[in-house]
PDB file of C-alpha atoms and ligand atoms in Angstrom:
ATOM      1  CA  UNK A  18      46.855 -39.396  32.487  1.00  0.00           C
ATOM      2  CA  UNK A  19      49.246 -37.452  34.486  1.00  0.00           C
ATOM      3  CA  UNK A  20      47.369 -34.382  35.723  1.00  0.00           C
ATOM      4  CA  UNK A  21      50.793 -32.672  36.655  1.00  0.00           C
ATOM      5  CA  UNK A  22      50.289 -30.563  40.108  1.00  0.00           C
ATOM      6  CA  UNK A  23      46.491 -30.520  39.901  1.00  0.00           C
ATOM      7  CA  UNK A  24      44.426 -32.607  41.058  1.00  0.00           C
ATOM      8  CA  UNK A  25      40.839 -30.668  40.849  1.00  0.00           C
ATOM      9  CA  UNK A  26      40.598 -28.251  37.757  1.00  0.00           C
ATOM     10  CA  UNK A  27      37.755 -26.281  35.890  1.00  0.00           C
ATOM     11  CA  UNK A  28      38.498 -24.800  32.322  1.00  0.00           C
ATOM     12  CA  UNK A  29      34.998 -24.332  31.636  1.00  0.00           C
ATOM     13  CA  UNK A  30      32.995 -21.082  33.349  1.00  0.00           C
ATOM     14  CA  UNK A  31      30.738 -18.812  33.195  1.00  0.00           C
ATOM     15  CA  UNK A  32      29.973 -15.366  34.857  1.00  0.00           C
ATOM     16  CA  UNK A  33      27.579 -12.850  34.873  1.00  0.00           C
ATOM     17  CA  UNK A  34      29.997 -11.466  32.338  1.00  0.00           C
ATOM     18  CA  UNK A  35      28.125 -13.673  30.327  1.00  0.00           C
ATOM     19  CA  UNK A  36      25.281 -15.588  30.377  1.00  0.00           C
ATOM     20  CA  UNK A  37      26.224 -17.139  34.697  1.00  0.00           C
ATOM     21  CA  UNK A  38      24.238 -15.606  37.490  1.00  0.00           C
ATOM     22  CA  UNK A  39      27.689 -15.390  39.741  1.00  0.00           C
ATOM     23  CA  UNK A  40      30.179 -12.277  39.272  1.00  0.00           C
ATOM     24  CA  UNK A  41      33.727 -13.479  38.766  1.00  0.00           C
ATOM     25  CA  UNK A  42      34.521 -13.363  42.253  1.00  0.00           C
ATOM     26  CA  UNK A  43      31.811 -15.344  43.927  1.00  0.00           C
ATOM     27  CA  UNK A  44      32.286 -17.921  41.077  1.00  0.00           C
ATOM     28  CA  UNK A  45      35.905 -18.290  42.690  1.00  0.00           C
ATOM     29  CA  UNK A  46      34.514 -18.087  46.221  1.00  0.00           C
ATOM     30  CA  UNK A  47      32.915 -21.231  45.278  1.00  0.00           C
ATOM     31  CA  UNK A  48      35.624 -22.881  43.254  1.00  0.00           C
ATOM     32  CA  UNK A  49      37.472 -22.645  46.456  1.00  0.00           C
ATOM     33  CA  UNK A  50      34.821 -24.151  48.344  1.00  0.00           C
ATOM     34  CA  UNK A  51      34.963 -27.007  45.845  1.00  0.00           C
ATOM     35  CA  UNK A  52      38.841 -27.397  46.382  1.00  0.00           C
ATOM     36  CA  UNK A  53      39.429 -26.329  42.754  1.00  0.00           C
ATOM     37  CA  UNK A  54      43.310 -25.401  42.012  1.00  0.00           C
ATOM     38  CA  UNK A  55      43.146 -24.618  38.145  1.00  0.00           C
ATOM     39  CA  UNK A  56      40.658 -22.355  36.857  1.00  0.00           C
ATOM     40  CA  UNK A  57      39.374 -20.950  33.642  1.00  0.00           C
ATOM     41  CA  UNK A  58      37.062 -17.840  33.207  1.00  0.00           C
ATOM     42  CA  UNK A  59      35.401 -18.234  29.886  1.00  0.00           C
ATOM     43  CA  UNK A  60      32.454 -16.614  29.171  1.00  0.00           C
ATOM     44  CA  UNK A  61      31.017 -16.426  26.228  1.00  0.00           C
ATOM     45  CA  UNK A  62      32.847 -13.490  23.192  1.00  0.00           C
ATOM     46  CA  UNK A  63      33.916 -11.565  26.046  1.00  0.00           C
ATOM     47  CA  UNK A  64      36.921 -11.534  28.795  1.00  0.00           C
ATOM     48  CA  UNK A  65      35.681  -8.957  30.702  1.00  0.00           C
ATOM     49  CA  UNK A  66      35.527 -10.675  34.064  1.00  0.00           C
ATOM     50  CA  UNK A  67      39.096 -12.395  33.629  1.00  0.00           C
ATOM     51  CA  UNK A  68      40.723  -8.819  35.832  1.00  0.00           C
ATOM     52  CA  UNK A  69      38.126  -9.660  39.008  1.00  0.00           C
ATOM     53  CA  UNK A  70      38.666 -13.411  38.450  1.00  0.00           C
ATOM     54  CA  UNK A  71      42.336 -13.189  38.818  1.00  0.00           C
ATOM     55  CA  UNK A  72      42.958 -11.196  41.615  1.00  0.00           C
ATOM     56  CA  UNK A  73      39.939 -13.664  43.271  1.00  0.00           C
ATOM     57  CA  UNK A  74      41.807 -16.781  42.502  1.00  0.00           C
ATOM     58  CA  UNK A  75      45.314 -14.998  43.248  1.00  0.00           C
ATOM     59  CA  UNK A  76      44.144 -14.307  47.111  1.00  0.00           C
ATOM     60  CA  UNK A  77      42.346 -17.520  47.504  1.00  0.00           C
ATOM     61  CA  UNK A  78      45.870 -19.668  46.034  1.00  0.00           C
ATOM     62  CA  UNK A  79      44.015 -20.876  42.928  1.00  0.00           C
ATOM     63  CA  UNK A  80      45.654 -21.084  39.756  1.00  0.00           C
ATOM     64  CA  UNK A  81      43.978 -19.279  37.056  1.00  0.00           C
ATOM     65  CA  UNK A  82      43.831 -18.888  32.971  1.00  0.00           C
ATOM     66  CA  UNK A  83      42.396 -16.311  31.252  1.00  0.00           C
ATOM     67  CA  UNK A  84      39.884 -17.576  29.010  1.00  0.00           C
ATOM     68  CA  UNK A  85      36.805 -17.123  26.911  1.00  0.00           C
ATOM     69  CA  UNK A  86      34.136 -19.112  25.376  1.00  0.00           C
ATOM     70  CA  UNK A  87      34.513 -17.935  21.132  1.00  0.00           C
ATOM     71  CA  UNK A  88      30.934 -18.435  19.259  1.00  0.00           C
ATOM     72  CA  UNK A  89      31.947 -19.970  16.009  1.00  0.00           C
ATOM     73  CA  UNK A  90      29.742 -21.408  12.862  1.00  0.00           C
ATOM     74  CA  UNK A  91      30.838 -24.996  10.990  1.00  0.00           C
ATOM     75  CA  UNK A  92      28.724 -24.743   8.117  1.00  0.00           C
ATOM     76  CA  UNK A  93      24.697 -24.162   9.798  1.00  0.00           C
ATOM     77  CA  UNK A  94      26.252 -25.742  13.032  1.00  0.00           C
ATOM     78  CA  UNK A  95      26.942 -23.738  15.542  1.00  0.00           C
ATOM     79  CA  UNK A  96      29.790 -24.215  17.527  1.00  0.00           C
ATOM     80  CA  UNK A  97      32.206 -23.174  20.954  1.00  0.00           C
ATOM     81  CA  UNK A  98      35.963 -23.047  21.260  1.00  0.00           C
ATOM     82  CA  UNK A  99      37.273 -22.012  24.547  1.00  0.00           C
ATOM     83  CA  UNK A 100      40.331 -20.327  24.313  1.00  0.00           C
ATOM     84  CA  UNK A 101      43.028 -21.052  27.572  1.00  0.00           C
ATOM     85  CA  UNK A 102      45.765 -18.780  28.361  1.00  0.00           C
ATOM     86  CA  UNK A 103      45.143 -16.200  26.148  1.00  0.00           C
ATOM     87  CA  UNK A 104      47.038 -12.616  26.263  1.00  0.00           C
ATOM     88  CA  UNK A 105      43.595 -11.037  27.437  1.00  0.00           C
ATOM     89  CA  UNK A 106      44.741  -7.822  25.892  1.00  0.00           C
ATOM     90  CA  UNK A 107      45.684  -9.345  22.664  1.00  0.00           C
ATOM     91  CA  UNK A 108      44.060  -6.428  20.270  1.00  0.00           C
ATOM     92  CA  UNK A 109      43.444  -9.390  16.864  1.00  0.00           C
ATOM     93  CA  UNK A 110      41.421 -11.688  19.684  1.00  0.00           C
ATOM     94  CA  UNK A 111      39.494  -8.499  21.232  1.00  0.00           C
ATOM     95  CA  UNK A 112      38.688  -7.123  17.586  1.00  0.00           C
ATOM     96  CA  UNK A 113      37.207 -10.973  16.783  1.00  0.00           C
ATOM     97  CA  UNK A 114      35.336 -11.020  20.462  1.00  0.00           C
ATOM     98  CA  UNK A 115      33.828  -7.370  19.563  1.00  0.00           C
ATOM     99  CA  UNK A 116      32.661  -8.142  16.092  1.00  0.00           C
ATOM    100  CA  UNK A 117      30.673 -11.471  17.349  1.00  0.00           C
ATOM    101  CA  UNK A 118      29.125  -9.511  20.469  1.00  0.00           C
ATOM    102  CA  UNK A 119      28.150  -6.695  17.464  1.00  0.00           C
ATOM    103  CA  UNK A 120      26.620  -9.299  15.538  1.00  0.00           C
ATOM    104  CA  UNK A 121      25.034 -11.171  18.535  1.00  0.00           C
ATOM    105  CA  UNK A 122      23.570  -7.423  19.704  1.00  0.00           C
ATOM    106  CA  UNK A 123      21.821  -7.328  15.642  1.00  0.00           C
ATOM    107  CA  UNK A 124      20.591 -10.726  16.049  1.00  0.00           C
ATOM    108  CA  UNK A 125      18.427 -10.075  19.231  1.00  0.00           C
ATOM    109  CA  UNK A 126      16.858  -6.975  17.537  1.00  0.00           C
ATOM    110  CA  UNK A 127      16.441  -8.862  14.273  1.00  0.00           C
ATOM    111  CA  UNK A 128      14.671 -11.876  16.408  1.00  0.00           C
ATOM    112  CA  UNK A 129      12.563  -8.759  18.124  1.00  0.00           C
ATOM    113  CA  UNK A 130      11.597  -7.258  14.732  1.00  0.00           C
ATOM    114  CA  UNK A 131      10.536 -10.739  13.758  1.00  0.00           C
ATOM    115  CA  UNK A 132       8.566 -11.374  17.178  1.00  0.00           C
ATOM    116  CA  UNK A 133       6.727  -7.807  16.401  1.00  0.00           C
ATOM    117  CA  UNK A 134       5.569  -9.295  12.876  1.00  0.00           C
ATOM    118  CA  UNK A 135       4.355 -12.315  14.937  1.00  0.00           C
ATOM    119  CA  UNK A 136       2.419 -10.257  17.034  1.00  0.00           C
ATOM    120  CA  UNK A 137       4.202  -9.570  20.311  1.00  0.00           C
ATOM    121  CA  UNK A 138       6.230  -6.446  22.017  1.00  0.00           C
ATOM    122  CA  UNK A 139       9.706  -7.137  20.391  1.00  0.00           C
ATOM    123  CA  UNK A 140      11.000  -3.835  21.297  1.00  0.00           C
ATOM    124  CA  UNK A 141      10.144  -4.881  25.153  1.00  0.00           C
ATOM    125  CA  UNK A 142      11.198  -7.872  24.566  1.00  0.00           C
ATOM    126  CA  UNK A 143      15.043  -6.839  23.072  1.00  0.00           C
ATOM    127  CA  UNK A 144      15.098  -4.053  26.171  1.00  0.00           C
ATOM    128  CA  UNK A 145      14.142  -7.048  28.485  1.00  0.00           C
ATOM    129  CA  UNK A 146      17.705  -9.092  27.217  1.00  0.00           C
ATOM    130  CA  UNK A 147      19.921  -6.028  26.785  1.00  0.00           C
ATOM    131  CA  UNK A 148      18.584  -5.445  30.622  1.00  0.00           C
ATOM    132  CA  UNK A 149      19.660  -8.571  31.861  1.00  0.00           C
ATOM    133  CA  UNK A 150      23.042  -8.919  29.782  1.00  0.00           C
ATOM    134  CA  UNK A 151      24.991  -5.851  27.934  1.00  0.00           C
ATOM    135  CA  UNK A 152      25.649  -9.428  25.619  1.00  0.00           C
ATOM    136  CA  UNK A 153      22.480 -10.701  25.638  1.00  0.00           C
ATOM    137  CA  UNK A 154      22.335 -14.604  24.121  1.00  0.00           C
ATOM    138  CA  UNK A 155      19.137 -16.226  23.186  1.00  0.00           C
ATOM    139  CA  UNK A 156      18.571 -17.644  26.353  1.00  0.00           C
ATOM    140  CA  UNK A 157      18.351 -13.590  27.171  1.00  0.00           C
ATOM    141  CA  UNK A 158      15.642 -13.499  25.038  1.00  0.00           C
ATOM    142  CA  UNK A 159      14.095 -16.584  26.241  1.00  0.00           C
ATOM    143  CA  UNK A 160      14.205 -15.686  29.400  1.00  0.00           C
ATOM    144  CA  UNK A 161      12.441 -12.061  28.252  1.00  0.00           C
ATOM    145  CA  UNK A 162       9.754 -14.093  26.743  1.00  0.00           C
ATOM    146  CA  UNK A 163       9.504 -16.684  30.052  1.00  0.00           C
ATOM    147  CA  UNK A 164       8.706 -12.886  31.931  1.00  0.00           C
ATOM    148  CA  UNK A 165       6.694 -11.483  29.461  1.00  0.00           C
ATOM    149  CA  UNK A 166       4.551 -14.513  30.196  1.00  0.00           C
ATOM    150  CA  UNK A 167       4.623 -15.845  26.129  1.00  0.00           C
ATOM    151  CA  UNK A 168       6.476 -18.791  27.634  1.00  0.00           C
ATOM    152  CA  UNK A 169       5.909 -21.815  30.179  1.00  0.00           C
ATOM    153  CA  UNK A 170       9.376 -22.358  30.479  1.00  0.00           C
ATOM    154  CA  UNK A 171      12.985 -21.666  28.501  1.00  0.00           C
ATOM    155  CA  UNK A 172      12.264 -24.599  26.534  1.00  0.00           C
ATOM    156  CA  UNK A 173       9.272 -23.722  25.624  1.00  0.00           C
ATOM    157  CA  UNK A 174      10.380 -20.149  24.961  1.00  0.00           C
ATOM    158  CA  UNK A 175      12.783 -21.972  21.807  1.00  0.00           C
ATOM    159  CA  UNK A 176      10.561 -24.646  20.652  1.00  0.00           C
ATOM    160  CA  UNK A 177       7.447 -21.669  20.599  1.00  0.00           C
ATOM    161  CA  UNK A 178       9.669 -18.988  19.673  1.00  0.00           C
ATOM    162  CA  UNK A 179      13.110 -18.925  18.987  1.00  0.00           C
ATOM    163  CA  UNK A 180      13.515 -22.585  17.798  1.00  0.00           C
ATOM    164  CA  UNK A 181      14.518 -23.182  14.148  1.00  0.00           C
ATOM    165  CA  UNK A 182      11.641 -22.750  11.531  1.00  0.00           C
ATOM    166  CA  UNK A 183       9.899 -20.767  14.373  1.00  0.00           C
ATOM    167  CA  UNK A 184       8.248 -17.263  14.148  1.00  0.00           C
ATOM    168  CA  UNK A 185      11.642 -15.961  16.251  1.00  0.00           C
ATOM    169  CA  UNK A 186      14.254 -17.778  14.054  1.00  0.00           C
ATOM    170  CA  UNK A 187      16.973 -15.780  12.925  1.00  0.00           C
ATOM    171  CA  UNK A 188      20.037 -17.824  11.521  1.00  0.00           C
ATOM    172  CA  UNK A 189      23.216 -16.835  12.838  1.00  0.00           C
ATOM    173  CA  UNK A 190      26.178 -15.393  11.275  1.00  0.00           C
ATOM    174  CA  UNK A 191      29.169 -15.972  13.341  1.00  0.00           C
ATOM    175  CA  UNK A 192      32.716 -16.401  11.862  1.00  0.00           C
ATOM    176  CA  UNK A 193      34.132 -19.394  10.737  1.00  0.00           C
ATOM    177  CA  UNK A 194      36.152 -22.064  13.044  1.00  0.00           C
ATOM    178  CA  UNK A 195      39.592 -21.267  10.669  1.00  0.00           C
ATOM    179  CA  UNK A 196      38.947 -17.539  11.499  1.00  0.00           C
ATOM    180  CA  UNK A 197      37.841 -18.405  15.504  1.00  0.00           C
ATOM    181  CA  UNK A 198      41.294 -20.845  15.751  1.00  0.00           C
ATOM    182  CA  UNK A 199      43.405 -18.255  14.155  1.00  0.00           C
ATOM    183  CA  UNK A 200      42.395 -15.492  16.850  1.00  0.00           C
ATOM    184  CA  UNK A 201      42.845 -17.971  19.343  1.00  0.00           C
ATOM    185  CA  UNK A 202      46.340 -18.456  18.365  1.00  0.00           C
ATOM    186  CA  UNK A 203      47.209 -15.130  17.696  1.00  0.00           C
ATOM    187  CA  UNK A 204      46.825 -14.271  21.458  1.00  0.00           C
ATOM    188  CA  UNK A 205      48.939 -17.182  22.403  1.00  0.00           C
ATOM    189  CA  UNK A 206      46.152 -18.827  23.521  1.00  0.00           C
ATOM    190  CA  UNK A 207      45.387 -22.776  23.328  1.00  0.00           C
ATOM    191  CA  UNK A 208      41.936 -23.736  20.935  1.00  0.00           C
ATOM    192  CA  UNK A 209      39.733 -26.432  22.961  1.00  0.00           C
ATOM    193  CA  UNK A 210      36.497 -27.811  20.910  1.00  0.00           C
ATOM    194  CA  UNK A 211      33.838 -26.874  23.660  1.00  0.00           C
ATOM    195  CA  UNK A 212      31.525 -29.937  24.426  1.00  0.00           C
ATOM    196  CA  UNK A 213      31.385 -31.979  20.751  1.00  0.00           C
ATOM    197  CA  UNK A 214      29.114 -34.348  22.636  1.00  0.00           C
ATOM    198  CA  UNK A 215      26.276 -31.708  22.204  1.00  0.00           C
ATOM    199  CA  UNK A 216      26.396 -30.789  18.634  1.00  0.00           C
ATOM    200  CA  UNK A 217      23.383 -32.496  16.529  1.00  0.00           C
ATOM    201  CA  UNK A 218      25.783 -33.791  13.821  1.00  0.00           C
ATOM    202  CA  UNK A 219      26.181 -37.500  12.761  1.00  0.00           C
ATOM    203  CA  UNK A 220      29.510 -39.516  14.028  1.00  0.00           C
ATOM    204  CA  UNK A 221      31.373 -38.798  10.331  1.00  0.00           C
ATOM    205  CA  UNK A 222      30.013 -34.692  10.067  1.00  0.00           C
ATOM    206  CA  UNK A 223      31.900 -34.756  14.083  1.00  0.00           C
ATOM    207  CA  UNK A 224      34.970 -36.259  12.723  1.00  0.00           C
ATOM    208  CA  UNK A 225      35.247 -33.810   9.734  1.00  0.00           C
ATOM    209  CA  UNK A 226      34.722 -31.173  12.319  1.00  0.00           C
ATOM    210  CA  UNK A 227      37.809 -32.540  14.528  1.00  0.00           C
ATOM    211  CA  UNK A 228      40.102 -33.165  11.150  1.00  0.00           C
ATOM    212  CA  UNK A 229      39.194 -29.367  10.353  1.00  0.00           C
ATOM    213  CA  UNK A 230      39.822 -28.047  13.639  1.00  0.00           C
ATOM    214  CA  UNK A 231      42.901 -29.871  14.141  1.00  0.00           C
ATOM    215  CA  UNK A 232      43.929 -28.392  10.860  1.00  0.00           C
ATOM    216  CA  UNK A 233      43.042 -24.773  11.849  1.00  0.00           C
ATOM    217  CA  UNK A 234      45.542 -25.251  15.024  1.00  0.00           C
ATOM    218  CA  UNK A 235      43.402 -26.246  17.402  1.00  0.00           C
ATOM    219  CA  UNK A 236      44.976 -28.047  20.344  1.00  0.00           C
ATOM    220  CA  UNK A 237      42.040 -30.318  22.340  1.00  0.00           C
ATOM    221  CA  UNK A 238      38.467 -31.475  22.537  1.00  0.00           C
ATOM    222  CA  UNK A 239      36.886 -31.309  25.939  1.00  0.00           C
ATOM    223  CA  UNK A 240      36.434 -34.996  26.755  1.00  0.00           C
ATOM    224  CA  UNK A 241      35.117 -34.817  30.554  1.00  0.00           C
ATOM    225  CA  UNK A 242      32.478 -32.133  30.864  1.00  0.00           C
ATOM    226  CA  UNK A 243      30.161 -32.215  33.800  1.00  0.00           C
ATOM    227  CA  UNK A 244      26.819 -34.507  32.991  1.00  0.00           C
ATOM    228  CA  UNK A 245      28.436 -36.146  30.073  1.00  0.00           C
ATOM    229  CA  UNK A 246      27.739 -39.924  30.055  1.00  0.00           C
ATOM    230  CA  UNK A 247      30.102 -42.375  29.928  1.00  0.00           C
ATOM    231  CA  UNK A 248      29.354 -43.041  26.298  1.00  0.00           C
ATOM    232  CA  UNK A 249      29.587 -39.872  25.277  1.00  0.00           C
ATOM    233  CA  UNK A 250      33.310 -39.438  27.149  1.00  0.00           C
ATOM    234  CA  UNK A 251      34.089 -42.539  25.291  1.00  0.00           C
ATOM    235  CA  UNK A 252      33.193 -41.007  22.188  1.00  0.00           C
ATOM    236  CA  UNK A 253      35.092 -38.391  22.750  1.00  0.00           C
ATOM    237  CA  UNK A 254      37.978 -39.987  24.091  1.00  0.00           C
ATOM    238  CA  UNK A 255      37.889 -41.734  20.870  1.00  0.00           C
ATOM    239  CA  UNK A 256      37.990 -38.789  18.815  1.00  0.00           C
ATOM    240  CA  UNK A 257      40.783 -36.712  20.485  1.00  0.00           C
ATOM    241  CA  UNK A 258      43.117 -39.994  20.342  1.00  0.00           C
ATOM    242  CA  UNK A 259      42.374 -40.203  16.677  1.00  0.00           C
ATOM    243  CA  UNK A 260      42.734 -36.714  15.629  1.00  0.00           C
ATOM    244  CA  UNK A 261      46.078 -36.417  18.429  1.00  0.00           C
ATOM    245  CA  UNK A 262      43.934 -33.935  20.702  1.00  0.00           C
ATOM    246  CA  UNK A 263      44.986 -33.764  23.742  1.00  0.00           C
ATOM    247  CA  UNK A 264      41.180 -33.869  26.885  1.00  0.00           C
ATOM    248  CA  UNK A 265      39.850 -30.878  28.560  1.00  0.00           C
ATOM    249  CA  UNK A 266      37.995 -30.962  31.723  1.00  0.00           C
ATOM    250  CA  UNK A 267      35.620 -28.646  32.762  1.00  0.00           C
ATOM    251  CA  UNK A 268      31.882 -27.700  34.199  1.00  0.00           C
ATOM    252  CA  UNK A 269      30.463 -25.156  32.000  1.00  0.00           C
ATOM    253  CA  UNK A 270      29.126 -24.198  35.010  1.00  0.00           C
ATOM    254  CA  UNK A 271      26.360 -20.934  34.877  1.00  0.00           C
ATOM    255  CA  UNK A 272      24.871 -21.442  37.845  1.00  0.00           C
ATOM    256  CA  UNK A 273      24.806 -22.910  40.954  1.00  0.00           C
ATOM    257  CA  UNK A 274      20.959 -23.787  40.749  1.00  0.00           C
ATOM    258  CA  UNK A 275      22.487 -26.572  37.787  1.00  0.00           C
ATOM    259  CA  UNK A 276      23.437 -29.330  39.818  1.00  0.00           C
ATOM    260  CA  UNK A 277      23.745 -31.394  36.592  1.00  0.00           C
ATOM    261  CA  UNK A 278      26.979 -28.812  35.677  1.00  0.00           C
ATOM    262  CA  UNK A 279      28.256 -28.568  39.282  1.00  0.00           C
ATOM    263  CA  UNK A 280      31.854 -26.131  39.338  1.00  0.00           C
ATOM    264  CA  UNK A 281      34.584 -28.298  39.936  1.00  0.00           C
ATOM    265  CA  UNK A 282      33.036 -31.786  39.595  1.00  0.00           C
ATOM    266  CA  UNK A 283      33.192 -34.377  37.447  1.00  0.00           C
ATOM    267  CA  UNK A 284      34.882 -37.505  36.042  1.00  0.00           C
ATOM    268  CA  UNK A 285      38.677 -37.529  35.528  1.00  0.00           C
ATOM    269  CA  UNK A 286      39.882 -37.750  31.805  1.00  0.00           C
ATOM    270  CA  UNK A 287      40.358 -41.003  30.562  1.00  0.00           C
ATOM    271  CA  UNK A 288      43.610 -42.515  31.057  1.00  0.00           C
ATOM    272  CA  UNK A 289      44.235 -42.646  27.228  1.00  0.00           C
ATOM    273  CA  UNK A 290      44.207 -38.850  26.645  1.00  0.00           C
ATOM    274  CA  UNK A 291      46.450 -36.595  27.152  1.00  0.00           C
ATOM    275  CA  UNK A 292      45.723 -33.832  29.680  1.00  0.00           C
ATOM    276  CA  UNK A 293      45.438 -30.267  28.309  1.00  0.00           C
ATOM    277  CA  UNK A 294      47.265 -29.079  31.454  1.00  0.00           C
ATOM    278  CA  UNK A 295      50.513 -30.901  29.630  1.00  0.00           C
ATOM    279  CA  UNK A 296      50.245 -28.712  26.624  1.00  0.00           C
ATOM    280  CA  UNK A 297      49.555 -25.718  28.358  1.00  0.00           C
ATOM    281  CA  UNK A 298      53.473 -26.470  29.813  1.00  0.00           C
ATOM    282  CA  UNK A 299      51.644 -25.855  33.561  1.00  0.00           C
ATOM    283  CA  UNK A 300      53.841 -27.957  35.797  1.00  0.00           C
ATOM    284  CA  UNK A 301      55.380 -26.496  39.063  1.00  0.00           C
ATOM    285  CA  UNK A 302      58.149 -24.645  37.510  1.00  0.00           C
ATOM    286  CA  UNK A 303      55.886 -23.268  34.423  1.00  0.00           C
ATOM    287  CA  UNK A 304      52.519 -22.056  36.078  1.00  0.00           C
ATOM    288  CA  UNK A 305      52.831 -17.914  35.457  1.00  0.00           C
ATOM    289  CA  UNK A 306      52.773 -16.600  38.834  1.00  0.00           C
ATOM    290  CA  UNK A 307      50.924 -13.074  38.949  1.00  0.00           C
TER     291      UNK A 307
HETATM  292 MN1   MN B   1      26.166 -20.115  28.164  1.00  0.00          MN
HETATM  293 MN1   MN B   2      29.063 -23.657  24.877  1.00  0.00          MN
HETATM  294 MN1   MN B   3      29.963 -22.634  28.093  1.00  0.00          MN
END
């Protein structure tokens, strides 16, 4: 593939606008560190870090897209669509990012009110989240329990807790991927399947998911994620040449104590897929200069 200008790029972050443990600006201090010249911000329903980001990346000479990671629901499967180069203010996309952080915020209490009937402090438990995100995730929660001492680890906290058919288990609600795309696309923004490597569904169920998202607009599958294997990229590879996806690239990076999701390093797209980059038109004379 021809990655146009850049040769190092990240369209897959998180901040402690999310559920990261680095503010937007130290994430870029250590993009920069790590030589990277593109950069997304996208953390999770929410683009409230993309402001601190961009000036960061705009005094250090990094290119940078606004972003955000949208929570989305195919069927019972949960699943992520990072949105690149979206208008951040777009009101239709902030409207869609409000009403999943609303019904992520009634989820955790739900999961508390059910952690009560199971015995334990859920009230303490949904203050404990809320305290350590003002969109607190289950892995909020998990890590409430992990303190609260109910928990050995974070996987424990899910398989003991939070996990499906647990005590904790609340199914989620989140808008469709039609309805996720759409909001996408109304803020001018580019839809990228987030890591289809991960999702628990058989090889057909993930290429029903592709047809549909490729229906609904959407523009790319992330094909080189940090820790993927090479199967898995092949996979994937596989998928976005048969459903005319173009690859994106990124870390998912959260934090730097994750050295399997290390900012700014990993394996190049596959020579057979088109590079996001392309369809986002960012070549010399195109990259937005703010
Ligand atoms: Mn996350
Ligand atoms: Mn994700
Ligand atoms: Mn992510």
């Amino acid at each position: 593939m021809d990655p146009g200008p850049f040769e190092r790029i990240d369209l897959h972050t998180h901040s402690t606008c999310s559920d990261g443990t680095l503010a937007p600006a130290a994430l870029v201090a250590l993009a920069a560190t790590r030589q990277v010249q593109l950069l997304a911000l996208t953390d999770h329903d929410t683009t409230a870090g993309c402001a601190e980001a961009r000036a960061a990346c705009h005094t250090l000479g990094i290119e940078f897209l606004e972003g955000m990671e949208l929570t989305a629901l195919w069927g019972e499967c949960e699943v992520h669509i990072v949105a690149l180069a979206i208008r951040r203010e777009d009101p239709g996309l902030q409207q869609h990012a409000a009403t999943v952080r609303a019904l992520r915020a009634e989820r955790v209490h739900r999961i508390a009110a059910r952690l009560t009937e199971a015995g334990l402090d859920g009230e303490s438990l949904a203050a404990g989240a809320f305290g350590l995100s003002t969109v607190p995730t289950r892995t909020h929660l998990a890590r409430a329990l992990l303190a609260a001492g109910h928990a050995k680890d974070l996987q424990a906290a899910f398989d003991q807790w939070l996990g499906r058919a647990r005590p904790g288990y609340v199914a989620p609600e989140w808008p469709d991927v039609a309805t996720s795309v759409a909001a996408v696309l109304g803020a001018g923004g580019t839809a990228v399947l987030a890591h289809p490597h991960r999702y628990k569904l058989s090889n057909t169920a993930l290429r029903e998911l592709c047809a549909q998202f490729k229906a609904a607009g959407g523009a790319a599958l992330e094909v080189s994620i940090a820790g993927m294997s090479p199967d898995s990229q092949a996979r994937m590879a596989q998928l976005a040449r048969r459903f005319d996806l173009a690859g994106s690239i990124g870390s998912d990076f959260h934090e730097p104590g994750l050295p399997w999701r290390p900012l700014g390093r990993f394996a190049k797209l596959p020579e057979a897929v088109r590079s996001v980059t392309a369809r986002l038109g960012l070549g010399p004379a195109n990259v937005e200069k703010q």
